[in-house]
Structures are given as structure tokens and as C-alpha cells.
XYZ file of C-alpha atoms in Angstrom:
324
model
C 87.647 -1.448 21.809
C 84.584 -1.675 19.361
C 82.274 -4.799 18.869
C 81.762 -5.097 15.637
C 79.137 -7.984 13.777
C 80.443 -10.145 10.621
C 80.059 -12.970 8.677
C 82.674 -14.829 5.859
C 79.782 -16.857 4.863
C 76.111 -16.136 3.535
C 73.143 -18.177 5.114
C 70.585 -17.850 8.109
C 71.368 -16.249 11.451
C 73.918 -18.470 13.032
C 76.308 -17.100 10.553
C 76.755 -13.583 12.165
C 79.897 -13.264 15.163
C 80.784 -10.804 17.023
C 83.997 -9.397 17.251
C 86.839 -6.959 18.932
C 87.982 -3.876 16.937
C 90.520 -1.999 17.284
C 88.775 1.093 15.306
C 91.769 3.571 13.324
C 91.222 7.544 13.634
C 88.032 8.254 10.912
C 90.257 9.086 7.692
C 89.516 12.278 5.677
C 85.608 12.749 5.058
C 84.489 10.324 7.177
C 83.101 10.458 11.673
C 83.742 8.382 14.213
C 79.672 7.632 15.414
C 78.995 6.001 18.644
C 76.063 3.931 18.076
C 73.068 4.514 20.385
C 70.067 2.810 18.462
C 70.612 0.016 15.068
C 67.588 -0.134 13.111
C 66.434 -3.876 11.966
C 65.422 -4.121 7.981
C 64.474 -6.732 5.501
C 67.464 -6.045 3.343
C 69.829 -6.687 6.235
C 68.616 -10.421 5.540
C 69.281 -10.169 2.282
C 72.848 -9.197 2.655
C 73.280 -11.811 5.889
C 71.838 -14.109 2.718
C 73.262 -13.262 0.099
C 69.863 -12.607 -1.780
C 71.938 -9.089 -2.529
C 75.555 -10.308 -3.104
C 78.373 -8.248 -0.990
C 81.867 -9.013 -0.507
C 82.199 -11.616 2.076
C 83.715 -10.688 4.913
C 81.359 -8.466 5.560
C 80.006 -6.129 8.563
C 76.001 -6.216 8.115
C 72.941 -3.014 9.192
C 72.568 -0.273 7.583
C 70.922 2.264 9.712
C 71.696 3.300 13.411
C 71.671 6.361 15.159
C 74.443 7.521 17.006
C 76.496 10.761 18.536
C 80.030 12.104 16.420
C 82.662 11.575 18.268
C 85.570 12.445 15.834
C 85.839 13.819 12.229
C 88.538 13.939 9.983
C 89.867 15.946 7.953
C 87.372 18.259 5.524
C 84.458 17.309 7.440
C 82.297 21.173 8.426
C 78.906 19.798 9.049
C 79.754 17.344 11.534
C 81.154 18.347 15.021
C 81.971 15.734 18.360
C 79.058 16.032 20.324
C 76.467 15.964 17.510
C 73.764 13.364 16.968
C 73.218 11.911 13.835
C 72.388 8.841 11.823
C 72.328 6.939 8.812
C 70.321 4.192 6.333
C 73.679 3.458 4.596
C 74.324 2.298 1.852
C 77.735 0.810 3.412
C 77.355 -1.731 5.902
C 78.079 -1.871 8.841
C 75.256 -0.789 11.619
C 76.259 -3.646 14.003
C 78.879 -1.970 15.774
C 79.312 -0.112 19.308
C 81.220 2.144 17.177
C 82.562 3.011 13.626
C 83.815 5.073 11.231
C 81.029 7.154 8.846
C 81.384 8.652 5.593
C 79.978 12.821 6.274
C 78.346 12.142 3.305
C 75.926 8.989 4.208
C 75.149 10.986 7.716
C 71.362 12.839 8.830
C 71.912 15.593 11.660
C 68.759 13.914 13.950
C 66.752 16.722 15.462
C 66.253 17.753 18.508
C 62.814 16.431 18.912
C 63.584 12.981 17.747
C 65.045 10.631 20.266
C 67.573 8.357 18.366
C 65.638 4.780 18.699
C 62.843 6.723 16.342
C 65.506 8.220 14.852
C 66.801 4.542 14.155
C 63.224 3.169 14.499
C 62.152 5.262 11.619
C 64.638 7.054 9.036
C 65.188 4.143 6.415
C 61.085 2.788 7.393
C 60.468 5.736 7.069
C 62.135 7.550 3.907
C 60.806 4.327 1.837
C 57.581 5.313 2.823
C 58.240 8.605 1.783
C 59.168 7.870 -2.043
C 56.871 5.113 -2.236
C 53.462 7.117 -1.293
C 54.904 10.648 -3.229
C 57.302 10.171 -6.203
C 57.748 6.500 -7.109
C 53.964 6.603 -7.450
C 51.578 9.227 -8.315
C 48.730 9.146 -5.659
C 44.491 11.361 -5.995
C 42.947 11.537 -3.296
C 40.181 8.718 -3.412
C 42.161 6.523 -5.138
C 42.613 2.745 -4.353
C 45.545 1.122 -3.273
C 46.845 -2.434 -1.948
C 50.054 -2.220 1.028
C 51.219 -5.621 1.240
C 52.235 -6.285 5.120
C 50.352 -3.264 5.765
C 51.375 -4.527 9.682
C 55.171 -4.933 9.363
C 57.874 -1.575 10.024
C 57.223 -0.109 6.009
C 53.747 -1.095 6.068
C 52.709 0.863 8.949
C 54.328 4.162 8.219
C 53.339 3.600 4.670
C 50.297 3.095 5.611
C 49.807 6.075 7.237
C 51.710 7.920 4.511
C 49.240 7.048 1.827
C 46.060 7.955 4.854
C 47.544 10.964 4.515
C 47.697 11.662 1.339
C 44.112 10.971 0.868
C 44.300 7.431 -0.313
C 41.880 4.921 0.588
C 43.853 1.145 1.784
C 43.305 -2.097 1.526
C 46.308 -4.260 4.155
C 47.282 -7.820 3.895
C 48.582 -9.073 6.575
C 48.687 -12.547 8.442
C 46.625 -12.590 11.620
C 44.065 -10.477 14.052
C 46.342 -8.341 16.293
C 48.658 -7.810 12.791
C 45.290 -6.656 11.178
C 44.638 -4.214 14.219
C 47.509 -2.656 13.404
C 47.220 -2.329 10.634
C 43.787 -0.464 10.402
C 45.008 1.945 13.229
C 47.425 3.027 11.515
C 44.551 4.113 8.538
C 44.637 0.862 6.161
C 40.448 1.230 5.558
C 39.954 -2.476 4.732
C 42.441 -5.659 5.674
C 43.088 -8.752 3.984
C 44.228 -12.170 6.447
C 46.438 -13.505 4.045
C 46.295 -16.253 4.925
C 43.191 -17.369 5.054
C 42.052 -14.829 1.998
C 42.065 -15.020 -1.436
C 43.396 -11.536 -1.601
C 42.844 -10.827 -5.549
C 39.117 -11.998 -5.134
C 39.279 -9.157 -2.177
C 39.815 -6.394 -3.699
C 38.134 -6.743 -6.202
C 34.806 -6.853 -3.947
C 36.050 -3.690 -1.892
C 36.374 -1.909 -5.212
C 33.897 -2.732 -7.026
C 35.681 -5.181 -9.677
C 38.299 -2.112 -10.412
C 41.186 -3.017 -8.546
C 43.363 -0.518 -7.239
C 45.141 1.896 -8.662
C 48.580 1.303 -7.174
C 49.991 -1.691 -5.468
C 53.036 -1.399 -2.811
C 54.380 -5.310 -2.879
C 57.104 -6.010 -0.883
C 56.877 -10.301 0.215
C 58.073 -10.027 -3.619
C 58.028 -14.215 -5.308
C 54.454 -15.338 -2.977
C 52.429 -12.444 -3.682
C 52.986 -11.487 -7.114
C 50.349 -13.233 -9.039
C 47.935 -11.746 -6.118
C 48.841 -8.176 -6.597
C 48.863 -9.137 -10.626
C 45.228 -9.947 -10.453
C 43.849 -7.356 -7.541
C 45.825 -3.834 -10.011
C 43.626 -2.336 -12.041
C 44.298 -1.604 -15.501
C 46.783 0.821 -16.468
C 48.249 0.539 -12.362
C 51.227 -0.020 -11.499
C 52.722 -2.731 -9.318
C 56.078 -0.646 -6.879
C 57.617 -3.620 -6.274
C 59.991 -2.963 -3.860
C 61.169 -5.701 -1.692
C 62.339 -10.028 -1.754
C 60.393 -11.215 2.122
C 59.401 -13.821 0.526
C 61.576 -14.390 -1.950
C 62.909 -12.432 -5.267
C 60.417 -12.224 -8.735
C 61.951 -13.935 -10.628
C 61.177 -15.619 -14.298
C 58.463 -13.522 -15.227
C 57.466 -12.656 -18.865
C 56.435 -9.124 -19.631
C 53.314 -9.712 -21.342
C 51.723 -10.942 -18.353
C 51.789 -6.916 -17.695
C 49.657 -7.065 -21.157
C 47.130 -9.558 -20.374
C 46.582 -7.834 -17.025
C 45.395 -4.825 -18.081
C 48.044 -3.203 -19.694
C 49.990 -2.277 -16.039
C 53.101 -0.372 -14.865
C 55.407 -2.201 -12.786
C 58.690 -0.914 -11.129
C 61.670 -1.828 -8.727
C 62.749 1.048 -7.083
C 65.582 0.904 -4.664
C 65.772 4.028 -1.793
C 68.958 4.777 -2.544
C 68.446 6.162 -5.845
C 66.253 8.459 -4.225
C 68.320 9.685 -2.146
C 71.617 9.821 -4.054
C 70.812 13.464 -4.828
C 72.172 15.455 -1.398
C 69.094 18.073 -2.177
C 66.646 15.107 -2.422
C 68.415 13.174 0.524
C 67.784 16.861 2.709
C 64.019 17.227 1.297
C 63.111 13.641 2.093
C 64.414 13.612 6.338
C 62.678 16.791 6.765
C 59.136 15.055 4.944
C 59.717 12.047 7.698
C 59.844 14.331 10.488
C 57.367 16.801 9.508
C 55.099 13.628 8.562
C 56.334 12.610 12.723
C 55.416 16.086 14.376
C 51.978 16.625 12.866
C 51.179 13.837 14.246
C 50.299 12.027 10.397
C 52.834 9.437 11.370
C 53.539 7.690 14.295
C 56.639 4.744 14.326
C 55.719 2.470 16.467
C 59.057 -0.069 17.623
C 56.852 -3.200 18.284
C 60.370 -4.728 19.602
C 63.638 -4.560 21.396
C 66.322 -6.755 21.366
C 70.183 -6.642 22.793
C 72.033 -6.051 19.793
C 74.532 -8.366 20.615
C 71.483 -10.815 20.582
C 70.466 -9.536 16.298
C 70.509 -13.253 15.523
C 68.265 -14.115 17.721
C 65.947 -10.918 15.979
C 66.594 -11.772 12.650
C 64.654 -15.182 13.303
C 61.992 -13.774 14.430
C 61.775 -10.766 11.935
C 62.328 -13.782 9.257
C 59.278 -15.222 11.003
C 57.096 -12.917 10.629
C 56.786 -12.793 14.761
C 57.560 -8.912 14.580
C 55.314 -6.186 14.177
C 56.079 -2.821 12.918
C 59.773 -1.699 13.932
C 62.286 -2.986 15.596
C 65.439 -1.526 17.582
C 68.644 -3.039 18.931
C 70.708 -1.715 21.912
C 73.942 -1.544 22.200
């Protein structure tokens, strides 16, 4: 009998409920996956809160690692006993076991632990496409990374540093500043006390950054506009505070003929060849030591509501892993 998290309405962490489920055999093209570790991500809170609308009732969670128990008809890439991981897009990772489409799975290499896979796959593949494909970064370019001590932020900072970028990170406190600096940020701005754009312009000699990576949304949008240099790019990849709405495109012109993109991971990982290449790039960066994944906290899977509270309260650092 599987334990499965479900929501029947959107709202705060208290809407997450657990139930027992008797799973059917995997259908054609599916794999029965026993969960060994689950990754917590901000997108989980967007689904729970209704920022990204979903059909209700629904499961929650997109990222998990585990072991193949059985396979359905037509599945040839995976076999019982193989270690696998997924970052969705289907929901339901908050479960002790479930049936998953085989196309959504990645094989986990022998030298990558289940916890590391759950902590790194979604955030690391996000960093991969942000750094290497969503923007073109040249060695020596200044870039701004908001929430540089968060799950994506720490990996992205390391990835950009490895590509030769000069990273300015924004963080909430001194402890997070130390984490961002250890990840390779050249400068750190404490956003609660320091004016972000003014500090960026001072650091860059008035030029601003070539690329701003903004996973915060509404609270940092104005700072991102003012910190990005002429003909620079703002990569808006998240809504940790709230979505950016009601913006006139003319502001991009007045701020310096800026570019803005709102990419999604799944659009960069839809093609099978790109999926394989992106994941291999991540594992390669981890093996080389260029990227070290920080598991800042662990929670029992059944305590996921508290994990959501801490994530949204900005009490977490690095990646968060939930264990069944």
C-alpha cells in the first residue's frame, strides 16, 4: 500500500493531506517506481498555491529518485532494480511509490547517490539550461543571481563561475552570503539592507550586468531592470515572491533596450536528445567538482508541510531532501 500526498483545494501547506493508495499494475509505457528520496522545489509551492493552475484533486511534487519495481508493456529502457530519477512534469513525487511514464525517467549513474539525484536533478538541469542555453555568457561577463544561496542559486552560481562569469549574488543574511561566496560569487548583496541596483552599478563601474537571473519575481523586478546593462538580458525563471504582472513592454526600452525571457525547464528538456545531454552535463559538472550540491536540510516525507513552510519562509539553504 502506497502513501500518497494529495490536495483537494489550493492554499497554504495545511492543504496537503496523506492517504493510502492501492496502486494498479503499471500500464503500457509505465514504470512502477519505489521512492527513495524526494526533492523539494519552489514549483511545488506554485502548484499548491494555485499560481500554476492544476486539476484538483491532485498529487504534489515533481522530483524524486527511486528504484524500478516492475515495468509495463513496451518498456525496454528500464528494468526492475534499476535506479532512476524524474523531475516531472507530471505531479505525484510525494509518494512512497507510484507509476511513472518511462519517458519521464532518467537513469541514475552508479556514482550518483539517490539523495544527490533527488537534490540535484531539477535544480541542476535548471542551472544547465539557464547558464548554457537560455543566455549567452562570455568569460568575464558580470551576471546577477538573485537568491544565490537557494537550491538553484547555489548550483547556478557555481555553473556560471565555471563558465568564466563574474557573479554578483543577492541573499538575505550573512550566513547565506558565506554560502554564495563559497559557491563562487565574487560579490554579495544583502537585499534586506542594501539597494540592489545601486550596489550592482557600483560594482560594475556603472555598466550594469549582462544577464540577470531572477527567480524571485515581483519583489526583485524593479531591481533587475535597474541592475541590467544596456541591451542586457533578464532571465525571469521563477515567482518565489509573486508573479510579475501588469508590465508595459516599453519599460524594456527606457531601461536600455533590454531583453526579457520567461523560460521553463520542460521546454528545454522536451527533446529526448536534449534531455540526455542536459543530464549528462549535470553529472559531468558534479564529477569534475565544478558543481557541489549542498543538501541544506532533510525532512521526513510525511512532514512535507513543514518543509513547505520553511521553504516559503526563506529558512532553507541549498537543496532540501524528503525521505520516506
